[in-house]
Short mmCIF file of N, CA, C and O in Angstrom, two decimals:
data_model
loop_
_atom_site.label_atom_id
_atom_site.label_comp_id
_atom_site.label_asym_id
_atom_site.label_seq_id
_atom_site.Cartn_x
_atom_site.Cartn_y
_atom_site.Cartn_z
N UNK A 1 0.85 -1.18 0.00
CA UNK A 1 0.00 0.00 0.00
C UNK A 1 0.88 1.24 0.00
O UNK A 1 1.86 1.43 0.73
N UNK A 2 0.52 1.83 -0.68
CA UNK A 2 1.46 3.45 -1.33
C UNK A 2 0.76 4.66 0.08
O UNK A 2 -0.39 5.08 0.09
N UNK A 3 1.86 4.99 1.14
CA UNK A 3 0.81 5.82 2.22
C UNK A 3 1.88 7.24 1.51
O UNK A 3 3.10 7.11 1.39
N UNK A 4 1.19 8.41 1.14
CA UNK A 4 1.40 9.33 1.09
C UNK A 4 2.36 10.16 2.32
O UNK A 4 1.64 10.49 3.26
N UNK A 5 3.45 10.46 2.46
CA UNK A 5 3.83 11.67 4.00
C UNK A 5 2.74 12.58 4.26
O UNK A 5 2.15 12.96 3.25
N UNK A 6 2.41 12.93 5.15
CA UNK A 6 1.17 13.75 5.32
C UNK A 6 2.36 15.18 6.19
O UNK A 6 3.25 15.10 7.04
N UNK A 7 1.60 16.65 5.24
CA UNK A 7 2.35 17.70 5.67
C UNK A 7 1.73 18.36 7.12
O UNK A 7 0.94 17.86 7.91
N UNK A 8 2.40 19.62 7.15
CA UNK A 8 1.15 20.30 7.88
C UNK A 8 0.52 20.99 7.64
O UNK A 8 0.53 21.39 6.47
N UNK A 9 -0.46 21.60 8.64
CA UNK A 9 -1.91 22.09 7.56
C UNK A 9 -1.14 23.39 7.63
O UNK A 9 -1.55 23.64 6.50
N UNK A 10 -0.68 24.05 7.81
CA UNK A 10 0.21 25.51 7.21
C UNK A 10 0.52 25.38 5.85
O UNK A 10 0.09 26.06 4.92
N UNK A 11 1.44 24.28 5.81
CA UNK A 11 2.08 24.13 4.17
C UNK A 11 1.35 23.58 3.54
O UNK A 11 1.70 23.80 2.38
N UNK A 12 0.24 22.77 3.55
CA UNK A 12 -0.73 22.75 3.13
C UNK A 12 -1.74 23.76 2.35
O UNK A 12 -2.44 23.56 1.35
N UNK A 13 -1.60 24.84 3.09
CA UNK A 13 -2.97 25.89 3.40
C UNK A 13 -1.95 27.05 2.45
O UNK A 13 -2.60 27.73 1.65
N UNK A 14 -0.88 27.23 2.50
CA UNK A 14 0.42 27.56 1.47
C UNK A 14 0.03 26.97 0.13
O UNK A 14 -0.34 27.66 -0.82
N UNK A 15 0.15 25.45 0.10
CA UNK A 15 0.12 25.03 -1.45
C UNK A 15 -1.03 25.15 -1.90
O UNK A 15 -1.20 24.87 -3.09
N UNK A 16 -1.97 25.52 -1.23
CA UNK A 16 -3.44 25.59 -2.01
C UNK A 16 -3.83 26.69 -2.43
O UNK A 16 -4.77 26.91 -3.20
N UNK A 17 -2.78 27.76 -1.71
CA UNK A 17 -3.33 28.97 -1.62
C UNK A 17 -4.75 29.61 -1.09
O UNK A 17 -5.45 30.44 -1.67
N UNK A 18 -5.02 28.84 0.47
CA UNK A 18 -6.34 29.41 0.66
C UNK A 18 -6.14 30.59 1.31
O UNK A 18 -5.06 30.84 1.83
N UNK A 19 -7.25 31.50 1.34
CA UNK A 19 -7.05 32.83 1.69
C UNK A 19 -6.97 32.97 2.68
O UNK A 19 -7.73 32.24 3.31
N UNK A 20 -6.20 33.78 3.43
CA UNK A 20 -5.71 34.58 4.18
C UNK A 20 -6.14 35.12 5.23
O UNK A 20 -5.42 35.49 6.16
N UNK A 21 -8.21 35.29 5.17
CA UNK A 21 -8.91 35.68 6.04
C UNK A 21 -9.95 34.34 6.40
O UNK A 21 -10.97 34.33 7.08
N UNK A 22 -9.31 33.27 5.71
CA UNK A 22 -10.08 32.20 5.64
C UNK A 22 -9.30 31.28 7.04
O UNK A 22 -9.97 30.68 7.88
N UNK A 23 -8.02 31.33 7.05
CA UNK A 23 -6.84 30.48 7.76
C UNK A 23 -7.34 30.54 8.80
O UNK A 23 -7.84 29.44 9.02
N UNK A 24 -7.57 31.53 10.01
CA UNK A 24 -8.07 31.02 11.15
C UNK A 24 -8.65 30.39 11.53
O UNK A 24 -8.31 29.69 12.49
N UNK A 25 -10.47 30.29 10.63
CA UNK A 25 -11.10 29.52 10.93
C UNK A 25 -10.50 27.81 10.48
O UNK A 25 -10.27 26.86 11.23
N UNK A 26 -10.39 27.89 9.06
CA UNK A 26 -9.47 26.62 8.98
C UNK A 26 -8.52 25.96 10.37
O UNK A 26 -8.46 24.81 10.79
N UNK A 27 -7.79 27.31 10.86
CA UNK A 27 -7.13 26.53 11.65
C UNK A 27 -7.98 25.97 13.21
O UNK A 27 -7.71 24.99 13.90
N UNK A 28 -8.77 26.73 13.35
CA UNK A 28 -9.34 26.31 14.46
C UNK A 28 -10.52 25.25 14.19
O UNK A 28 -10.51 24.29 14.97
N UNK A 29 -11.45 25.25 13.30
CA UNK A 29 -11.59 23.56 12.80
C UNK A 29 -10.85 21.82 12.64
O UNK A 29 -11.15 20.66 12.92
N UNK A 30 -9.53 22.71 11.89
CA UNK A 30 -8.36 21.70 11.88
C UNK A 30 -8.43 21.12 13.64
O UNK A 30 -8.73 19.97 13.96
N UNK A 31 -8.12 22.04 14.44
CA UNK A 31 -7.63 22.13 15.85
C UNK A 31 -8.56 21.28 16.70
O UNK A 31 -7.98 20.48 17.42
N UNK A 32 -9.82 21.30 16.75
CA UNK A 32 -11.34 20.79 17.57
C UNK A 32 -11.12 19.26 16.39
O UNK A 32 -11.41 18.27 17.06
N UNK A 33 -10.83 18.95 15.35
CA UNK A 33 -11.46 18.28 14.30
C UNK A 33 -10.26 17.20 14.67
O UNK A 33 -10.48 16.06 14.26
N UNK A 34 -9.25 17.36 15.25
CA UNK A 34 -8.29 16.71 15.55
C UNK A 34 -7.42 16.19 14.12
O UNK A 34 -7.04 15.04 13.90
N UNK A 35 -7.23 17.38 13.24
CA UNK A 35 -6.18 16.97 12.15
C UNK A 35 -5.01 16.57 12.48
O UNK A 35 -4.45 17.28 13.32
N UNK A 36 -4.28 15.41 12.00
CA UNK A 36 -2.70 15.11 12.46
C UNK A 36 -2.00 15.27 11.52
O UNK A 36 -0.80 15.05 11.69
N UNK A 37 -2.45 15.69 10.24
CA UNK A 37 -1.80 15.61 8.76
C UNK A 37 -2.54 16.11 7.53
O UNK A 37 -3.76 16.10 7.39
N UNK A 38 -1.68 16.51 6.72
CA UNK A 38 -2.89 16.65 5.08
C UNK A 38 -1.88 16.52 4.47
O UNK A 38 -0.68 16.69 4.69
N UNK A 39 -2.84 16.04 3.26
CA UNK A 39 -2.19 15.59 1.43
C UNK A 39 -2.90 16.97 1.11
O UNK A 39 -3.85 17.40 1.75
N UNK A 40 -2.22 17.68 -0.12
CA UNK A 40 -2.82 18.19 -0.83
C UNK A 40 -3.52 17.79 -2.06
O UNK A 40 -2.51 17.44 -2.67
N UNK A 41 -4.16 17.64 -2.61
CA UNK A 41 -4.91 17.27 -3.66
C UNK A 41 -4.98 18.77 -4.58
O UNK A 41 -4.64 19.92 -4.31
N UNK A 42 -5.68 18.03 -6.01
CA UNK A 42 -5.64 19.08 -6.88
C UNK A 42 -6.59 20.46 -6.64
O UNK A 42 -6.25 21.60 -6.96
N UNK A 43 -7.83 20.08 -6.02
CA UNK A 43 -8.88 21.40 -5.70
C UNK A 43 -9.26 20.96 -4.09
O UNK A 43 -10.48 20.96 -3.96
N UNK A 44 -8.72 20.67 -3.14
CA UNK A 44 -8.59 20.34 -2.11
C UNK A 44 -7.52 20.12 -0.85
O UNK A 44 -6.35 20.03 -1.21
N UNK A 45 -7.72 20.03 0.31
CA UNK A 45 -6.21 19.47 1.12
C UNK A 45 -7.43 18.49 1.67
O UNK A 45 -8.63 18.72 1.84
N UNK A 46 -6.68 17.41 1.86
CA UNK A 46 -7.10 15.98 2.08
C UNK A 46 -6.68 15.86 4.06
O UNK A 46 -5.62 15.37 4.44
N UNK A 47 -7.62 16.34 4.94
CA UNK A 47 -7.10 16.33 6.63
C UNK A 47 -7.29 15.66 6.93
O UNK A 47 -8.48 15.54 7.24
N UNK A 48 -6.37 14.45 7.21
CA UNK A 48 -6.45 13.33 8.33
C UNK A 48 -6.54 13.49 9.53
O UNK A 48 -5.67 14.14 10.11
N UNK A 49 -7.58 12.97 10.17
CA UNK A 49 -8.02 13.18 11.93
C UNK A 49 -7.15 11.61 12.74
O UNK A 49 -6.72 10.48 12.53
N UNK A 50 -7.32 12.53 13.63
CA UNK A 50 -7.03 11.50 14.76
C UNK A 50 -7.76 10.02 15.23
O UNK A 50 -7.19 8.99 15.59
N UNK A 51 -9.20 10.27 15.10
CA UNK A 51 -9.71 9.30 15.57
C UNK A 51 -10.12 8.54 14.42
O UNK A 51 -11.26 8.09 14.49
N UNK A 52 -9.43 8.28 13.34
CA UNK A 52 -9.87 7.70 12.38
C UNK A 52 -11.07 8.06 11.12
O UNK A 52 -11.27 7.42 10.09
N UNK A 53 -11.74 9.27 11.58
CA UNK A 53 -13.00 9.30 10.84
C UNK A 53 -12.76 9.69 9.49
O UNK A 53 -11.60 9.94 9.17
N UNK A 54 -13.76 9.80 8.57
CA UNK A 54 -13.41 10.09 7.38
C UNK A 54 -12.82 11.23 7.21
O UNK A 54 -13.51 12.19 7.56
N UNK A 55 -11.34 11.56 6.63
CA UNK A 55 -10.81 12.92 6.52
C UNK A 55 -11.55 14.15 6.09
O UNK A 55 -12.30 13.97 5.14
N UNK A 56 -11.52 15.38 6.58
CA UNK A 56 -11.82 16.62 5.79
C UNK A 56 -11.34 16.76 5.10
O UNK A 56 -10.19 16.32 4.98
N UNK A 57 -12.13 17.68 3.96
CA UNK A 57 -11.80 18.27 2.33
C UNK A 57 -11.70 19.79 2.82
O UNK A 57 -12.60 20.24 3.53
N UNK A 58 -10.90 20.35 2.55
CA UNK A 58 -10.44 21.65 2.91
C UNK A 58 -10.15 22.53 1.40
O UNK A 58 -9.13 22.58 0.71
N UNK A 59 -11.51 23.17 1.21
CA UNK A 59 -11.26 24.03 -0.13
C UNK A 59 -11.16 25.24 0.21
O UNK A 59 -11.01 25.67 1.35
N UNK A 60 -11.29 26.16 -1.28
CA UNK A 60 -11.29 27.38 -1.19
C UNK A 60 -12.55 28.00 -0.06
O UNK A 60 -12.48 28.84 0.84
N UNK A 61 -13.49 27.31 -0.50
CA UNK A 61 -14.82 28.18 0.10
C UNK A 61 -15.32 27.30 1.16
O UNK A 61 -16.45 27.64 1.52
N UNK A 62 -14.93 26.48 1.65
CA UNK A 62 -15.89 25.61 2.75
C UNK A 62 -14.99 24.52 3.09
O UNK A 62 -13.99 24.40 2.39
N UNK A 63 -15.15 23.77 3.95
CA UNK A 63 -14.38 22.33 4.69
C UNK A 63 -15.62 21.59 4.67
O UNK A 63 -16.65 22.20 4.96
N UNK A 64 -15.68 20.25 4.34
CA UNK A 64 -16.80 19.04 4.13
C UNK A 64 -16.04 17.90 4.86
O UNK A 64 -14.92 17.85 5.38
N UNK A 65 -17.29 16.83 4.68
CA UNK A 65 -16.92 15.61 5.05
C UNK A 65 -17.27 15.78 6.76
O UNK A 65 -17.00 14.77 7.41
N UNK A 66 -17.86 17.01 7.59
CA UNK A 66 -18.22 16.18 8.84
C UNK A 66 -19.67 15.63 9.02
O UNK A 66 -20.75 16.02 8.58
N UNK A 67 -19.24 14.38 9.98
CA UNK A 67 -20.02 13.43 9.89
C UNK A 67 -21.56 13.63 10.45
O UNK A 67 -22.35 12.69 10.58
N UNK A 68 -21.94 15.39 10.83
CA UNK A 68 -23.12 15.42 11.84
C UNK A 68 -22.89 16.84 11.03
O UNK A 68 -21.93 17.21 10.36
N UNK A 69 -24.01 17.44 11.33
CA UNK A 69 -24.50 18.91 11.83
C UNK A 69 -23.91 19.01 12.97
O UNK A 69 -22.89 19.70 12.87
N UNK A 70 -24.21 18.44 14.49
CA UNK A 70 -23.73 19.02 15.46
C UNK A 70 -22.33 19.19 15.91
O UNK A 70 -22.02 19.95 16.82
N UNK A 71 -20.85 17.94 14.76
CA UNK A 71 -19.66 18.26 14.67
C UNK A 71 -19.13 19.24 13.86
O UNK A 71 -17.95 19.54 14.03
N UNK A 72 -19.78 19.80 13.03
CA UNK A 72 -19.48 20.89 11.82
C UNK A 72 -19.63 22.04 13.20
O UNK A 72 -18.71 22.61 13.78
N UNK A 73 -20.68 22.09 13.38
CA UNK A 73 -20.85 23.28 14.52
C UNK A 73 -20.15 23.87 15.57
O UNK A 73 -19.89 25.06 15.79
N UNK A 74 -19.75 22.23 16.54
CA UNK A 74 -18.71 22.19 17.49
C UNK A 74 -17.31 22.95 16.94
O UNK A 74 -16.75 23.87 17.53
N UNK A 75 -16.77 22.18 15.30
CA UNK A 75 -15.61 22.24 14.97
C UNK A 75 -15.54 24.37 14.77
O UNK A 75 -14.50 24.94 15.10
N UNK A 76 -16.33 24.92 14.42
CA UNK A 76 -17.06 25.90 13.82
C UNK A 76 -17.26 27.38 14.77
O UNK A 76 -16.83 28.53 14.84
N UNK A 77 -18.17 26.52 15.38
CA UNK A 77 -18.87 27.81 16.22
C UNK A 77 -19.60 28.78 15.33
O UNK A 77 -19.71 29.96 15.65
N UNK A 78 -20.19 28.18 13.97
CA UNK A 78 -20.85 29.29 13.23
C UNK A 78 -21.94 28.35 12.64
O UNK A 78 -21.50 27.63 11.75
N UNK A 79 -23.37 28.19 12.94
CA UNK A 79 -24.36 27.36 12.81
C UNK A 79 -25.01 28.23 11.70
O UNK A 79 -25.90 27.66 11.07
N UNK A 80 -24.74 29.42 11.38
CA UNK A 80 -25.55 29.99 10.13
C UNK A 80 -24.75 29.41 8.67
O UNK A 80 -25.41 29.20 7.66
N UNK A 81 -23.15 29.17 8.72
CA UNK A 81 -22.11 28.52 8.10
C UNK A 81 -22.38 27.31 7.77
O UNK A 81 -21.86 26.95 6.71
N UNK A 82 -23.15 26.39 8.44
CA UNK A 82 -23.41 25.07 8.31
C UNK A 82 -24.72 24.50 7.32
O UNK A 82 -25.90 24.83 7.36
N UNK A 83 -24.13 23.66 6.57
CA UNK A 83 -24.54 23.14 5.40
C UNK A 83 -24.84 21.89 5.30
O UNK A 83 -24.14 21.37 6.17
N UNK A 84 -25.53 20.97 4.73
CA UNK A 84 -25.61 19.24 4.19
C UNK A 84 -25.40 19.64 2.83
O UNK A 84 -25.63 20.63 2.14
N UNK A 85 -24.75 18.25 2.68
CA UNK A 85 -24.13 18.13 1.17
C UNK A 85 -24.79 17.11 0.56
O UNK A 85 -24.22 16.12 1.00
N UNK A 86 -25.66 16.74 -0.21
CA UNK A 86 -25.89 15.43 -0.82
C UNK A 86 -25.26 15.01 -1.88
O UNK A 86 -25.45 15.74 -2.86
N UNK A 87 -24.61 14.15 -2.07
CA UNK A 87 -23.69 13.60 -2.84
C UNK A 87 -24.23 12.93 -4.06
O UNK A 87 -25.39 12.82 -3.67
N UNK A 88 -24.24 12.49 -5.03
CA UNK A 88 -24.68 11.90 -6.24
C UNK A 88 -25.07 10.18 -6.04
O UNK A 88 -25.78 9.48 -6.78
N UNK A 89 -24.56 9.91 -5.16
CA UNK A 89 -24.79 8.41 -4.75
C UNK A 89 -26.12 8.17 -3.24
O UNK A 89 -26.64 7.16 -2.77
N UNK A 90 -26.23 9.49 -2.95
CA UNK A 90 -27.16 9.54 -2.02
C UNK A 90 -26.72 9.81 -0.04
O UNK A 90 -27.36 9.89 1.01
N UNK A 91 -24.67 9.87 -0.66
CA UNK A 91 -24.68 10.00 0.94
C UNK A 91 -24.68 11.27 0.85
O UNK A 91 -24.89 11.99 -0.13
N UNK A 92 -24.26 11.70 2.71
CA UNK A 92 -24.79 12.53 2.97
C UNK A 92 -23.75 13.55 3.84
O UNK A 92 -23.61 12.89 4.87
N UNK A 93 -23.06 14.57 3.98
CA UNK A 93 -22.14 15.08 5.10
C UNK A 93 -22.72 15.97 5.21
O UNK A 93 -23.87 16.18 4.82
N UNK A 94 -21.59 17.04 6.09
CA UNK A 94 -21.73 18.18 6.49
C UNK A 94 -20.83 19.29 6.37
O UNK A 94 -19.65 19.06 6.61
N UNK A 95 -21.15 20.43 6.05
CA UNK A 95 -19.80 21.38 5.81
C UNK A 95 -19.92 22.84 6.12
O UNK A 95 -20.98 23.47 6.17
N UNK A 96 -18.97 23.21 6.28
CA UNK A 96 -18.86 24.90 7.08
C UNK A 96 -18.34 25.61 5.45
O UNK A 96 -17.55 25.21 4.59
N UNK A 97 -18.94 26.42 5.54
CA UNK A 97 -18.53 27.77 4.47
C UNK A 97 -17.92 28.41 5.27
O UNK A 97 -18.04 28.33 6.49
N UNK A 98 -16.67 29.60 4.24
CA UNK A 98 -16.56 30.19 5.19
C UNK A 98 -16.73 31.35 4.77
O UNK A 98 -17.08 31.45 3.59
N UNK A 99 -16.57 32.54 5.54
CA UNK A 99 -16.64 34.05 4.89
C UNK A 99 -16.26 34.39 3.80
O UNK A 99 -15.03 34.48 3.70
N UNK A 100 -16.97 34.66 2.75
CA UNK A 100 -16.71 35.50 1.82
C UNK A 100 -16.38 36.85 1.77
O UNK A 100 -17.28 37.66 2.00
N UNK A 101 -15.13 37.28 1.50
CA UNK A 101 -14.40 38.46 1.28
C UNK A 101 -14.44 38.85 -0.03
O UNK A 101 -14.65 37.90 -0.78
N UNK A 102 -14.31 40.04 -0.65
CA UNK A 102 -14.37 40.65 -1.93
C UNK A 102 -12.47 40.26 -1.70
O UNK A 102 -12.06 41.25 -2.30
N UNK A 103 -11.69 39.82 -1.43
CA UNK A 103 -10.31 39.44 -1.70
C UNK A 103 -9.87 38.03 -2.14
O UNK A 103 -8.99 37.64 -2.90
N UNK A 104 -11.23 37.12 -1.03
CA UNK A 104 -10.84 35.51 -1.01
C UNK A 104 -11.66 35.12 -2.32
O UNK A 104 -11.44 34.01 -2.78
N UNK A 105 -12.53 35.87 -2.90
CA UNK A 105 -13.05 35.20 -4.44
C UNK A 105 -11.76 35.18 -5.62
O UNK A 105 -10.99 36.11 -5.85
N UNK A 106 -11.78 34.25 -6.07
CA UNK A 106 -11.16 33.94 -7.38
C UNK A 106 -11.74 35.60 -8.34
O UNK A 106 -12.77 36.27 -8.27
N UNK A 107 -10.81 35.69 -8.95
CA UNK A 107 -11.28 36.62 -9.93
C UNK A 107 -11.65 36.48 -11.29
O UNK A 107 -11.43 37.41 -12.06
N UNK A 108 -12.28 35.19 -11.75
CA UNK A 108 -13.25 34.32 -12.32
C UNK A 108 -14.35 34.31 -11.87
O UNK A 108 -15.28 33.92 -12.57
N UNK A 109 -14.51 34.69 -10.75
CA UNK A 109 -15.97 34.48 -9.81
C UNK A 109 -16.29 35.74 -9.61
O UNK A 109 -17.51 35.87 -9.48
N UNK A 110 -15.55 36.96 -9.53
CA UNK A 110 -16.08 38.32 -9.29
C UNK A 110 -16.80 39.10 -10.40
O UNK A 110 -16.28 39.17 -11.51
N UNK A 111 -18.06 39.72 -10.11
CA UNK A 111 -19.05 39.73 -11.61
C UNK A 111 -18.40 41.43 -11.86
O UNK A 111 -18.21 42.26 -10.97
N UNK A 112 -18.22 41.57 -13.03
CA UNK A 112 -17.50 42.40 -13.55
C UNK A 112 -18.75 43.59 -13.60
O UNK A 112 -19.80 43.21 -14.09
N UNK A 113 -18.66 45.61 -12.90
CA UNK A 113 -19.81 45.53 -12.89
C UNK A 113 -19.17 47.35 -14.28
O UNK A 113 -18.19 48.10 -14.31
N UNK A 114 -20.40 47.21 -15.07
CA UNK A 114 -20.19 48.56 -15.79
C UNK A 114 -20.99 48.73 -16.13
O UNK A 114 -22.00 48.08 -16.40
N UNK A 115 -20.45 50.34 -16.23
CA UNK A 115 -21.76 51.68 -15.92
C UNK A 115 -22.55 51.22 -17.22
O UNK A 115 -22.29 50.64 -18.27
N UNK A 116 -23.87 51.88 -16.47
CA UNK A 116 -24.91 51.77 -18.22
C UNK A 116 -24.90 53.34 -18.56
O UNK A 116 -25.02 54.37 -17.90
N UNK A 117 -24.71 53.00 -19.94
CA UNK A 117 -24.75 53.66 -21.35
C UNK A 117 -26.06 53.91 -22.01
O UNK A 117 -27.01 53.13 -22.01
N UNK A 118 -25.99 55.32 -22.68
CA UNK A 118 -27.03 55.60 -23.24
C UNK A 118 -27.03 54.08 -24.48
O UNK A 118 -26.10 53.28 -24.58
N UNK A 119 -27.95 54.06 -25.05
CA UNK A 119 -28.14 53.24 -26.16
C UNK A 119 -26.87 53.72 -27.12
O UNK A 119 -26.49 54.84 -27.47
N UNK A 120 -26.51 52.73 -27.33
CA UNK A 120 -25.23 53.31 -28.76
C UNK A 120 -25.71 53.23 -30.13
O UNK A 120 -26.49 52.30 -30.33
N UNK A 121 -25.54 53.68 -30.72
CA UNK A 121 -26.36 54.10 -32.47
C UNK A 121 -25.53 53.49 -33.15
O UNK A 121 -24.36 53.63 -32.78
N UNK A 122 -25.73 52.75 -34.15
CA UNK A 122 -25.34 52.07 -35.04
C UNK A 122 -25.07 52.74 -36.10
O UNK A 122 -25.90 53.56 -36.49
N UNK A 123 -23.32 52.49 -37.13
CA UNK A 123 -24.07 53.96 -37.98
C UNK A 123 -24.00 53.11 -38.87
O UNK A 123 -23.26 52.16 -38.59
N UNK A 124 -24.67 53.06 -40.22
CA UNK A 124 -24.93 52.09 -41.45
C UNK A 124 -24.37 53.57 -42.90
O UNK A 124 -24.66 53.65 -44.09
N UNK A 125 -23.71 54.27 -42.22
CA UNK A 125 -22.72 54.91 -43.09
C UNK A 125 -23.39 56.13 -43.58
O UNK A 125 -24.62 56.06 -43.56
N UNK A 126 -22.78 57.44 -44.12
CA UNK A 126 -23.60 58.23 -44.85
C UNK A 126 -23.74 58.08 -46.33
O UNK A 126 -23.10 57.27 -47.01
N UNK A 127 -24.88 59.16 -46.91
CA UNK A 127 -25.21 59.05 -48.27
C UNK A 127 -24.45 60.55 -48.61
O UNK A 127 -24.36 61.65 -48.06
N UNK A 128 -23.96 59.90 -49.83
CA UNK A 128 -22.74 60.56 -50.34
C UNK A 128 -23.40 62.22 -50.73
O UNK A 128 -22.85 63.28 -50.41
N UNK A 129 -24.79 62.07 -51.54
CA UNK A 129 -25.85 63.52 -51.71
C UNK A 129 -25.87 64.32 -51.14
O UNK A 129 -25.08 65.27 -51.12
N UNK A 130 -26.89 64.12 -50.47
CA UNK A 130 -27.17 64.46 -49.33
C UNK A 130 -26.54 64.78 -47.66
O UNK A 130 -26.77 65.76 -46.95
N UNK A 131 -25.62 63.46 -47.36
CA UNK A 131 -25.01 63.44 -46.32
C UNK A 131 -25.51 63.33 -45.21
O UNK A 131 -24.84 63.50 -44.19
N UNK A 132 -27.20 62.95 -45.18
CA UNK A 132 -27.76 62.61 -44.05
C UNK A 132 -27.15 60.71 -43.80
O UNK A 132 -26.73 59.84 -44.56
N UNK A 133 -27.31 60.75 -42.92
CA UNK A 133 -27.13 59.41 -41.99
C UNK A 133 -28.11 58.32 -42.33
O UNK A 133 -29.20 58.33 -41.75
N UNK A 134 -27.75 57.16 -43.44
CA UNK A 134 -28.24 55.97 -43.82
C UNK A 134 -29.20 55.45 -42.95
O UNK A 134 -28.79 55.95 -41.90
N UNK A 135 -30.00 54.93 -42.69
CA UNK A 135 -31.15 54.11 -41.95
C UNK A 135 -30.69 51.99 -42.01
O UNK A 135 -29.83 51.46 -42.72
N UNK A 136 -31.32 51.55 -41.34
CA UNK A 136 -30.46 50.46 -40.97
C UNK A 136 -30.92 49.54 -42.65
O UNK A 136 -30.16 48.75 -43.20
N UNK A 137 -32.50 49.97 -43.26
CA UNK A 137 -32.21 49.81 -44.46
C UNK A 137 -31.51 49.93 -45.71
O UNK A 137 -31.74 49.28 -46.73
N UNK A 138 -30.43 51.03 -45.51
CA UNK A 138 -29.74 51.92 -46.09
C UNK A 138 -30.16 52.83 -47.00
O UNK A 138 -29.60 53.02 -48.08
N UNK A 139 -31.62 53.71 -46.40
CA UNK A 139 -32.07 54.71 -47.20
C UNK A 139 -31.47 55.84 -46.57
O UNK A 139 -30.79 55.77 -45.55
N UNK A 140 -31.82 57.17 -47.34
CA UNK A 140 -31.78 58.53 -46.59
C UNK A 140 -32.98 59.60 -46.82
O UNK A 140 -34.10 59.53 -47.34
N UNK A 141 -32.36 60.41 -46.33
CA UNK A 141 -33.48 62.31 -46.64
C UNK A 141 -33.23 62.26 -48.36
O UNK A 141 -33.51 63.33 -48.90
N UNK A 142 -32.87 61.48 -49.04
CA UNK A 142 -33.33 61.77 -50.88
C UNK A 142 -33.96 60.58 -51.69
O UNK A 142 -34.25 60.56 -52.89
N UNK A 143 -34.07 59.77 -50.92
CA UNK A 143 -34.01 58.96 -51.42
C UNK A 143 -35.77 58.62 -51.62
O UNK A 143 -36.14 57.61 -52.22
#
């Protein structure tokens, strides 16, 4: 069996790049949740607990995989944060979001916002005669 070294959740929380205003709570979940180790994974850190239970998934926006509502909470201390996940096969966990900051969004995810504009006019060119301004049929004032 191939066992991965398991880092710590600092260098972990480093290679994933999670944000910055996110780390505390991470760390104090990690801390109650009894992490002894993490793998990083590609869109995740993989936290191995102490007492065996199924590891936490530690992403950008939320930590999954606890086994209750009332351990997400404990680990947490934020019951408005707390979520069920239903999975595609029908199981079932639990997971903490965490604060959203206008810093910790990806900037793929931030909705781009701009000013509104009068209507913009199309120009379909002038008439060489005259010199009034073509119509989207391309008539004018001589025609």
């Amino acid at each position: 069996m191939n066992t991965v070294p398991l880092i710590p959740l600092e260098a972990a929380m480093e290679q994933l790049k999670i944000a910055e205003e996110s780390r505390p709570l991470v760390r104090q979940i990690a801390l109650r949740a009894g992490v002894i180790g993490c793998e990083v994974k590609s869109s995740y850190i993989k936290a191995m607990r102490e007492d065996g239970l199924h590891p936490l998934h530690i992403g950008k926006r939320s930590t999954e995989w606890f086994g209750s509502r009332r351990e997400a909470i404990a680990a947490s201390d934020l019951p408005d944060r707390v979520r069920d996940k239903t999975h595609g096969n029908g199981m079932v966990n639990w997971a903490v979001d965490f604060p959203v900051t206008k810093r910790s969004m990806s900037p793929g995810v931030q909705k781009k916002i701009t000013p509104a504009t009068g209507a913009e006019e199309k120009s379909y060119g002038v008439c060489e005669v005259c010199w009034q301004a073509r119509t989207p049929s391309g008539s004018c004032g001589c025609d």
